[in-house]
XYZ file of C-alpha atoms in Angstrom:
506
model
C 6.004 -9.093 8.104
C 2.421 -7.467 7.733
C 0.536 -5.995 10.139
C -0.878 -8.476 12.643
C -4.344 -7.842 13.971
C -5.258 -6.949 16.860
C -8.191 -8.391 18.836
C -8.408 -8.411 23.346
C -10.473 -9.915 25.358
C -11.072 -9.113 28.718
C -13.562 -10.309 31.668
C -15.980 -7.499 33.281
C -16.620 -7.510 37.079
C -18.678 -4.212 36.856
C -20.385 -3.864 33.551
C -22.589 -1.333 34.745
C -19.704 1.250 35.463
C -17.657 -0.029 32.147
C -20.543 0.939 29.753
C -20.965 4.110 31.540
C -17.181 4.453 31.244
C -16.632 3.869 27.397
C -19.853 5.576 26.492
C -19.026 8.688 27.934
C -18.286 12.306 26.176
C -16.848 13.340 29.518
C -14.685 10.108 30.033
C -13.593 9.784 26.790
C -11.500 12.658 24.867
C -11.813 10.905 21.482
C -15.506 9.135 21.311
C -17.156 8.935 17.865
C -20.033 6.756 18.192
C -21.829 4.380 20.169
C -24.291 1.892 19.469
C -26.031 -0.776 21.623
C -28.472 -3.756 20.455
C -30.590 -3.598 23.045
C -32.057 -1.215 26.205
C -29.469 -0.314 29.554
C -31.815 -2.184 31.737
C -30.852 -5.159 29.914
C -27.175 -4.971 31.483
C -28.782 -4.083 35.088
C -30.897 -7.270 34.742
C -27.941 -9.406 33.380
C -25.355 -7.702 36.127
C -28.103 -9.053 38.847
C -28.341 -12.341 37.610
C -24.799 -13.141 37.555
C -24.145 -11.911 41.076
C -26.987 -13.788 42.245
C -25.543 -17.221 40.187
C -22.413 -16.486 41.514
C -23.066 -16.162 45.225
C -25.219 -19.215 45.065
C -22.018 -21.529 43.655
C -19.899 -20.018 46.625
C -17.274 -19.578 44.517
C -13.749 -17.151 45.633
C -12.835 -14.517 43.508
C -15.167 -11.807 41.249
C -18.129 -12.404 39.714
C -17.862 -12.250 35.869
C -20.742 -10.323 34.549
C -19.975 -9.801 30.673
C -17.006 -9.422 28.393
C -15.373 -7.261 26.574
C -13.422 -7.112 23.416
C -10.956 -4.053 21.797
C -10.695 -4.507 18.196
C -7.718 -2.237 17.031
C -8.598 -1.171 13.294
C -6.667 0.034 9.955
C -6.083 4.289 10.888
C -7.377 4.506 6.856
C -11.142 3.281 8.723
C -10.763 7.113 9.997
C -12.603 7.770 6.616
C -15.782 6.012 6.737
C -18.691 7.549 8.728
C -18.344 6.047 12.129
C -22.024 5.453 13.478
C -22.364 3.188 10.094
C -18.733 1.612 10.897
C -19.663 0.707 14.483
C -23.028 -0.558 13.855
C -21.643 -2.818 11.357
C -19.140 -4.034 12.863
C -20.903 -4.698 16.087
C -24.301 -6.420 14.473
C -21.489 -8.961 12.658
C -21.120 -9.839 15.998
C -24.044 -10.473 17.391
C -25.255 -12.259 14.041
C -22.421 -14.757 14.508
C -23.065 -15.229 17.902
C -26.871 -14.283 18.546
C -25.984 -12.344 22.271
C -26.608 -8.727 22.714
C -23.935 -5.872 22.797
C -22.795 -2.372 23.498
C -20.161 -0.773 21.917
C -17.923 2.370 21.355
C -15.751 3.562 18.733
C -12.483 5.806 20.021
C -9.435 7.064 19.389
C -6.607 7.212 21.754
C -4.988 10.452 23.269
C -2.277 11.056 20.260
C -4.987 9.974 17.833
C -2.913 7.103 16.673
C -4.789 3.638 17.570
C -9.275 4.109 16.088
C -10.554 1.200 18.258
C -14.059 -0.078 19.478
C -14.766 -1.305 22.343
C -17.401 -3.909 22.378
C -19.065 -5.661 25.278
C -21.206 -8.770 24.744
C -23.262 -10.902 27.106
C -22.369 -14.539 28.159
C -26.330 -14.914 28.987
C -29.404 -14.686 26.444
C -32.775 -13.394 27.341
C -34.812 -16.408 27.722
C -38.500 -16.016 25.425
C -40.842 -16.370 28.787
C -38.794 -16.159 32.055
C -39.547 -18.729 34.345
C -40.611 -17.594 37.671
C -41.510 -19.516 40.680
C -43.808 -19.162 43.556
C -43.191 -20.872 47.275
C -45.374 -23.663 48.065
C -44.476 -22.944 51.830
C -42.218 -20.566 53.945
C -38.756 -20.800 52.682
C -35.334 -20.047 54.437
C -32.030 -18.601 52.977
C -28.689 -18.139 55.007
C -26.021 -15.254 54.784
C -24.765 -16.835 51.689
C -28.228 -16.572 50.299
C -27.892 -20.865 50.094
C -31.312 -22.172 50.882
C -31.669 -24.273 54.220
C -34.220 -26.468 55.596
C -35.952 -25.178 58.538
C -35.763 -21.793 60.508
C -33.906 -23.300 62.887
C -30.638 -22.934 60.478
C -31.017 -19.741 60.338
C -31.408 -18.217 63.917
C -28.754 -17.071 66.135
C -28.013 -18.061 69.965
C -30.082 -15.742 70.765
C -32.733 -17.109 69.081
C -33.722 -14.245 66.591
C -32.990 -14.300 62.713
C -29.504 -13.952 61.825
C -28.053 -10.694 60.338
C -27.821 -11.509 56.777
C -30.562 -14.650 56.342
C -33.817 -14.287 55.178
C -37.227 -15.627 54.886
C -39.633 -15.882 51.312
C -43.407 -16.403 53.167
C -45.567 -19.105 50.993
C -47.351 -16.943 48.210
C -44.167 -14.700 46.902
C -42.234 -15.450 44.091
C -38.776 -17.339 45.543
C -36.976 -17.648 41.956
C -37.357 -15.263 38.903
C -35.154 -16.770 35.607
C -34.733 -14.069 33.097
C -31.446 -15.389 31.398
C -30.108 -18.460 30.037
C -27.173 -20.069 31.794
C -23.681 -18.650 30.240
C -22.712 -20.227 27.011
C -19.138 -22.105 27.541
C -17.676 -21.200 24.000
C -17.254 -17.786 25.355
C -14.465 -18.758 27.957
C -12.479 -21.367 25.376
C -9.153 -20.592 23.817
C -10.301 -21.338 20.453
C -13.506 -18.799 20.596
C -10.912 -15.406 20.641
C -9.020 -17.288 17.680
C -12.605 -17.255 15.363
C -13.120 -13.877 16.373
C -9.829 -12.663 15.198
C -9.725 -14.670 11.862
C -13.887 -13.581 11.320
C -13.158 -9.833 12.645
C -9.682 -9.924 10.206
C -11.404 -11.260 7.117
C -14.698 -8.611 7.844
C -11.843 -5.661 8.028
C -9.881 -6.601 4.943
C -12.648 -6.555 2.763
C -13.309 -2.720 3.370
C -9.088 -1.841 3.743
C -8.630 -0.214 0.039
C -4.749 -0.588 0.092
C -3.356 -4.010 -0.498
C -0.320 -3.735 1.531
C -2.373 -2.546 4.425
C -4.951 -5.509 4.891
C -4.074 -7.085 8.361
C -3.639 -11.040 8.867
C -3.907 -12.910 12.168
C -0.960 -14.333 13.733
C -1.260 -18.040 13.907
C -0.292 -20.338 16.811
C 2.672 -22.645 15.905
C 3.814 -20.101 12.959
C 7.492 -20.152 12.141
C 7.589 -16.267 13.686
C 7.962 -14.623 16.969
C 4.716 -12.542 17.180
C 5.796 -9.109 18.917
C 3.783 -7.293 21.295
C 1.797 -4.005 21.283
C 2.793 -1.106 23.500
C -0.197 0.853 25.355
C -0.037 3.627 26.417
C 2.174 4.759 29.283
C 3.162 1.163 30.057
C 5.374 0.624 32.663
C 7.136 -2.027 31.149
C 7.225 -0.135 27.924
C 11.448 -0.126 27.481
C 10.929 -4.096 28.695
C 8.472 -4.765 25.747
C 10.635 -3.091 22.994
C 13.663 -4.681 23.611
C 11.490 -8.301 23.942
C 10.052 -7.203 20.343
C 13.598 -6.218 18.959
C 14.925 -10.127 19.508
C 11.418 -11.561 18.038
C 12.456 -9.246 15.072
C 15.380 -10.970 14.721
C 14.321 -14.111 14.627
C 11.927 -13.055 12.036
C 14.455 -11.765 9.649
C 16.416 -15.171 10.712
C 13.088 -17.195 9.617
C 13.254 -15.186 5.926
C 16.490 -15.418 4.900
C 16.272 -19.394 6.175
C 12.738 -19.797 4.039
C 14.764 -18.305 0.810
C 17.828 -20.326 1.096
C 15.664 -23.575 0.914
C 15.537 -24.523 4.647
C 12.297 -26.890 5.192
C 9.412 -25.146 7.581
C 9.713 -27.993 9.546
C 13.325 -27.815 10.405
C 12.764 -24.049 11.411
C 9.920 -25.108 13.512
C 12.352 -27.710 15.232
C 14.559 -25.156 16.005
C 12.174 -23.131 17.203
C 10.685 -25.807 19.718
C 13.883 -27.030 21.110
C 15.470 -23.299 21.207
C 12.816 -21.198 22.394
C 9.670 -22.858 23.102
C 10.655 -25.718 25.758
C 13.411 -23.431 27.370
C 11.199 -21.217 27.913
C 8.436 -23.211 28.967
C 10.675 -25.275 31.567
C 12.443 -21.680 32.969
C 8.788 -20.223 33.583
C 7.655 -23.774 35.696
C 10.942 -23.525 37.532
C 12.056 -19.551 38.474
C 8.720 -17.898 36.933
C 8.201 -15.508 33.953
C 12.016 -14.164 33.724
C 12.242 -11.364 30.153
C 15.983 -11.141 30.292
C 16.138 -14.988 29.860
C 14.141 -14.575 26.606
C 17.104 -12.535 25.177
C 19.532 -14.520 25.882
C 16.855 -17.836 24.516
C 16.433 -15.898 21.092
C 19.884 -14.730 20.743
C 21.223 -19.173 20.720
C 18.049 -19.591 18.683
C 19.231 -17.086 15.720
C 22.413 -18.956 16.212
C 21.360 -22.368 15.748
C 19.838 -21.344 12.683
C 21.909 -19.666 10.679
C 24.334 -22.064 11.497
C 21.218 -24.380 9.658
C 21.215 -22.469 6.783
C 25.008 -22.483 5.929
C 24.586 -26.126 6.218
C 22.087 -26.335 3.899
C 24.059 -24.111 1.750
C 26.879 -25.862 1.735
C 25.554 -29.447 2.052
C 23.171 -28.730 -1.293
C 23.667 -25.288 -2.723
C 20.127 -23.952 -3.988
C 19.827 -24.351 -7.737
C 18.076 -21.194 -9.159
C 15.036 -21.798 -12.113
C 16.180 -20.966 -15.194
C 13.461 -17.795 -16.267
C 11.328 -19.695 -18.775
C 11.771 -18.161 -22.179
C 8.599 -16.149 -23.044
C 7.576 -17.258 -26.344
C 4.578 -15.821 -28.075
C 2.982 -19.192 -27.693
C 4.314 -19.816 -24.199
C 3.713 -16.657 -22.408
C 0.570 -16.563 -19.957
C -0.340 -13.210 -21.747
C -0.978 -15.763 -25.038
C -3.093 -18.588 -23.252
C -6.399 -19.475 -24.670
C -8.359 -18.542 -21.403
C -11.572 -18.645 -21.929
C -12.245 -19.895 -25.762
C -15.879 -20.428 -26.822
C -15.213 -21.652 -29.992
C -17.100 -24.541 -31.456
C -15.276 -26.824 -34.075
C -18.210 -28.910 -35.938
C -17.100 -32.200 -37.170
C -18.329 -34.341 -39.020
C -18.240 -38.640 -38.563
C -14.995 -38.769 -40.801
C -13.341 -35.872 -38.909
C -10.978 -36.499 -35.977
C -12.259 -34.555 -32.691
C -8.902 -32.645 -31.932
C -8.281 -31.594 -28.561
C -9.149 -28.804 -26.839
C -6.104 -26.297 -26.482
C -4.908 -26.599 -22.391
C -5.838 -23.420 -20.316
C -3.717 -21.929 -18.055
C -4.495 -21.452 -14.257
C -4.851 -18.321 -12.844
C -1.733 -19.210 -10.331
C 0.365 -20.326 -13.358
C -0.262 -16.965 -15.041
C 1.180 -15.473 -11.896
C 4.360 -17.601 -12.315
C 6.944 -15.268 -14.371
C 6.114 -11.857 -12.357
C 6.818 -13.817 -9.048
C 9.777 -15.268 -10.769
C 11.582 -12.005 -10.595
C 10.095 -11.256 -7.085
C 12.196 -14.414 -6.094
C 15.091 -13.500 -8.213
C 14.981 -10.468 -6.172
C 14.610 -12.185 -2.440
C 17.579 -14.417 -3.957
C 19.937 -11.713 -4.595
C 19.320 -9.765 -1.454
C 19.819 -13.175 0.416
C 22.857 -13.603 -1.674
C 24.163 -10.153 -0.717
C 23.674 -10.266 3.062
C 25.320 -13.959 3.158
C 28.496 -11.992 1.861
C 28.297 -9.141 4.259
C 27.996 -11.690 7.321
C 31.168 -13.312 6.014
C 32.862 -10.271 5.819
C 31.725 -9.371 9.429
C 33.222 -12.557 10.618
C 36.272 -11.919 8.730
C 36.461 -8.724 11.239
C 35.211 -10.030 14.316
C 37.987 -12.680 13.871
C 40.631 -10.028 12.869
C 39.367 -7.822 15.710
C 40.411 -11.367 18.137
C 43.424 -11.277 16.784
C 44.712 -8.008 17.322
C 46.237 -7.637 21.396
C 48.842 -5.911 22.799
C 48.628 -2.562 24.626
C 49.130 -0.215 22.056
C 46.794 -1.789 19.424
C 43.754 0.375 20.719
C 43.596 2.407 17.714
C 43.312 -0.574 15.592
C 40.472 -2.262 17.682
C 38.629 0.776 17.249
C 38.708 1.206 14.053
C 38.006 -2.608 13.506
C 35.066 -2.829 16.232
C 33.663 0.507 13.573
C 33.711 -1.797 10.738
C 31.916 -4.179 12.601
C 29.197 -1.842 13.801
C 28.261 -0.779 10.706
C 28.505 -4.031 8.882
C 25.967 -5.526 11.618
C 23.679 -2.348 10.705
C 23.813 -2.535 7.552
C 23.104 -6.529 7.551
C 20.139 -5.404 9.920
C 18.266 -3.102 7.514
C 19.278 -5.832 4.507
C 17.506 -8.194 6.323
C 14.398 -5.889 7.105
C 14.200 -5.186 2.885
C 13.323 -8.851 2.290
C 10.134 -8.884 3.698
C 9.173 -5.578 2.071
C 9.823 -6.621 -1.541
C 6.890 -8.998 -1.013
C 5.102 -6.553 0.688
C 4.825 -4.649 -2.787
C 2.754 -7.040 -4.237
C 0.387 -7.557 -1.492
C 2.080 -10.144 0.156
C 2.306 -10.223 4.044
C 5.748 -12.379 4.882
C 8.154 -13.968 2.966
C 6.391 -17.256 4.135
C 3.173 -17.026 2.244
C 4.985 -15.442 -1.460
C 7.087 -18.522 -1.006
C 4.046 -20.913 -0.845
C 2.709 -19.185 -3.754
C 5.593 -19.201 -5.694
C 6.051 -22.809 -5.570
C 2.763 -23.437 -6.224
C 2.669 -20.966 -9.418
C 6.222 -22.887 -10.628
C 4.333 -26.549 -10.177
C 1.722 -25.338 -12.090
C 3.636 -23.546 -14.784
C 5.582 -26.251 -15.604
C 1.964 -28.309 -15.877
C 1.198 -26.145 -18.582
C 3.994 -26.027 -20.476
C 3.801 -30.016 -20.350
C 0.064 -30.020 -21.627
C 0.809 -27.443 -24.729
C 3.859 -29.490 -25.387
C 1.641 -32.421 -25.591
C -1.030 -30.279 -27.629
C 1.199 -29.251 -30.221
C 2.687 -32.404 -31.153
C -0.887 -34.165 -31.437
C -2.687 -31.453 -32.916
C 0.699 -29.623 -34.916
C -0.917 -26.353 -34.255
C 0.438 -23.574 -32.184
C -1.872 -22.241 -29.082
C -4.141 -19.485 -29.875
C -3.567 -16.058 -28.216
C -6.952 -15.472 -26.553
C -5.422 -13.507 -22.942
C -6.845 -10.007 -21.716
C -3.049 -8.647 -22.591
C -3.033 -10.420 -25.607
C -6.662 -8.574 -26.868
C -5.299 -5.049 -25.606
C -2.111 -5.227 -28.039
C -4.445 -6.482 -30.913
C -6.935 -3.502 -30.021
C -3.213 -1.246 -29.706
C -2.212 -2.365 -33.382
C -6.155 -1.822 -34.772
C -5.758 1.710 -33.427
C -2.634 2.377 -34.699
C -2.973 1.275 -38.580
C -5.928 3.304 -38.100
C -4.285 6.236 -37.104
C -2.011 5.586 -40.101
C -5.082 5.115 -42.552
C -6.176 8.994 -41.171
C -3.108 10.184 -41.923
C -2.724 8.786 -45.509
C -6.027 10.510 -46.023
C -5.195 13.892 -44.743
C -1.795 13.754 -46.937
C -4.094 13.174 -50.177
C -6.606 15.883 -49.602
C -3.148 18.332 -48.860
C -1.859 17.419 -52.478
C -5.813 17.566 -53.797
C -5.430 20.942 -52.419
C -1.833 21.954 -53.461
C -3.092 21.013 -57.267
């Protein structure tokens, strides 16, 4: 699979000291650029009206006073100038979602994750702030909640409580500088359209194909795996959690080329993984060794899918449509401008069918499939050879057969690595034609083949009714005209310069 993006949100008690912290030459080892839409004092002002909002709701727990977000990006963005990179970035933001921000572009320790951290603001700056004036003397307990009468807020003693406090008629009570926080900014789906907005905004300036990132969707057929930080604890615990997503992955592509249905995989998926998982984490809590063992009966169930499907109704491979002059997509009439004037007697004949851009696509992702196919094809024989050995290897006892399990449990060792790295080829030979997964080639594919066969239909059609055959009007079609014009020129020179040499010789 393609690189995943990576997008993090997290919730800032202390804004103040986390700008100071991410802005900083002498924090940070690696800090390119910073740029901010707006003055500090903002964030003082906005950090003072949350606390204030907060302790009025007497709500437990810490106040929230911004956000932040770390936007991992392509290593390749090392190359662009990175005030320009960060201000861009950061005022895509804040056009899409009108607040202010801060933000920082870094690189980690080892110089192998470029980042930016950006923080935005959950308020807005209201266009007159509203402030109000007491009418009369007004009271305010410990908790800053305004009461009634003095009386609430003296102690036995009759004097004014540690804590409470008094606004005399005349003085401003209430000063509103900010709008109340926006609730888009706490839902699930609002990280989900920052991801797919950030993604698209980072693809368009990633110059390598095979390097433009995608965002992992919810309910995909794949396990997403998880990034490491650095010096994680848990780091060991993480890798071998992303090893068994891994192999569900490479269980999900060679399922998706032997013809198993998305939605069967997803079923499997649900009633393997998902609701065990779900139903052991309500019960005994989050438990990671359970997750191996969940993935590991997951793979099983579905391979044990595909070699029903394989043997139930073995997958019938398209025959390679022959390439005929008139039926290859280098040969299609795309864009003719040609004008056939007719007169009343004439027949109107009709126009020649055009070929879509996805059906032009069709034979080069033919052999892309072909390819996926065959590799499928091969590691289906390897894993029957490996459970040729693991059953040999059960059958082999007695004392002084150790030899012989070694040498068996070898075989079976480095039949399971080499199905392994089989496995981990398939998604790469899509990945050479710019394709993320085996998933999305296959959507194409299908499509491209549907519409192919469309095509053929229609100039099928066209040449019986018309009796012509199609014109050759492609871009590949032009260059080899342009190549022959070139050459019988070339030819023409050199039948000159042989008749001036005998001119010459005379």
């Amino acid at each position: 699979m393609g690189r995943n993006s990576f997008i993090q949100m997290t919730k800032l008690s202390n804004v103040k000291g986390r700008i100071t912290y991410i802005s900083s030459h002498a924090k940070q080892e690696n800090l390119y650029a910073v740029y901010e839409t707006t003055e500090r004092k903002f964030w003082r002002e906005l950090a003072k009206c949350n606390q204030e909002e907060f302790a009025k709701s007497g709500t437990e727990g810490k106040c929230i006073e911004a956000r932040e977000l770390i936007i991992a990006l392509p290593e390749s963005f090392t190359e662009y100038q990175p005030d320009r990179l960060l201000q861009l970035l950061t005022n895509h933001f804040k056009q899409n979602y009108g607040t202010e921000c801060i933000a920082a572009l870094h690189h980690n320790k080892r110089k192998t994750n470029y980042h930016i951290h950006l923080i935005f603001a959950e308020r807005k700056l209201l266009d007159e702030p509203i402030i109000k004036i007491a009418s009369r003397n007004m009271f305010y307990d410990e908790n800053g909640k305004h009461v009634r009468t003095k009386k609430e807020i003296l102690g036995e003693d009759g004097e004014i409580r540690e804590g409470c406090s008094i606004v005399k008629k005349g003085e401003v009570y209430e000063k509103k500088l900010f709008t109340v926080k926006e609730e888009r900014f706490k839902s699930n789906s609002f990280l989900d359209e920052v991801k797919h907005s950030y993604t698209d905004l980072i693809n368009i300036y990633v110059k390598d194909e095979n390097q433009k990132l995608q965002v992992f969707e919810r309910g995909s057929v794949y396990l997403a795996t998880k990034k490491i930080g650095k010096n994680n604890p848990k780091a060991q615990e993480i890798e071998a959690d992303n090893q068994k997503r891994r192999e569900w992955n490479r269980a999900v592509d060679m399922a998706l080329i032997s013809g198993v249905p998305e939605p069967k995989i997803m079923e499997v998926k649900r009633k393997e993984i998902t609701e065990p998982i779900r139903k052991s984490i309500a019960r005994r809590g989050n438990r990671p060794r359970l997750f191996s063992r969940v993935v590991t009966v997951a793979v099983e169930a579905l391979e044990f899918l595909i070699a029903s499907v394989l043997f139930k109704k073995p997958r019938e491979v398209p025959k390679q449509t022959e390439q005929t002059e008139t039926e290859h997509p280098e040969h299609v009439a795309e864009n003719s401008t040609a004008a056939v004037e007719t007169t009343k007697e004439e027949k109107v004949e009709p126009e020649q069918p055009k070929m879509t851009r996805l059906a032009s696509k069709y034979p080069k992702l033919f052999k892309v499939n072909k390819e996926l196919e065959d590799q499928n094809g091969a590691i289906q024989q390897k894993q029957k050879q490996l459970s040729a050995k693991k059953k040999e290897l059960s059958e082999v006892k007695g004392w002084f057969k150790g030899r012989k399990k070694k040498e068996l449990q070898n075989e079976i060792d480095e039949l399971k690595s080499q199905i392994r790295d089989m496995k981990d080829y398939l998604p790469r030979i899509v990945q050479k034609i710019g394709y993320r997964s085996v998933q999305e080639f296959l959507k194409d594919f299908k499509a491209s083949q549907t519409e192919y066969s469309q095509y053929r239909t229609a100039i099928a059609k066209w040449k019986k009714e018309t009796g012509k055959e199609p014109v050759a009007h492609g871009i590949r079609a032009k260059l080899a005209e342009k190549k022959q014009e070139i050459q019988n020129e070339q030819k023409n020179k050199q039948h000159i310069r042989s008749q001036n040499k005998d001119r010459g010789a005379r």
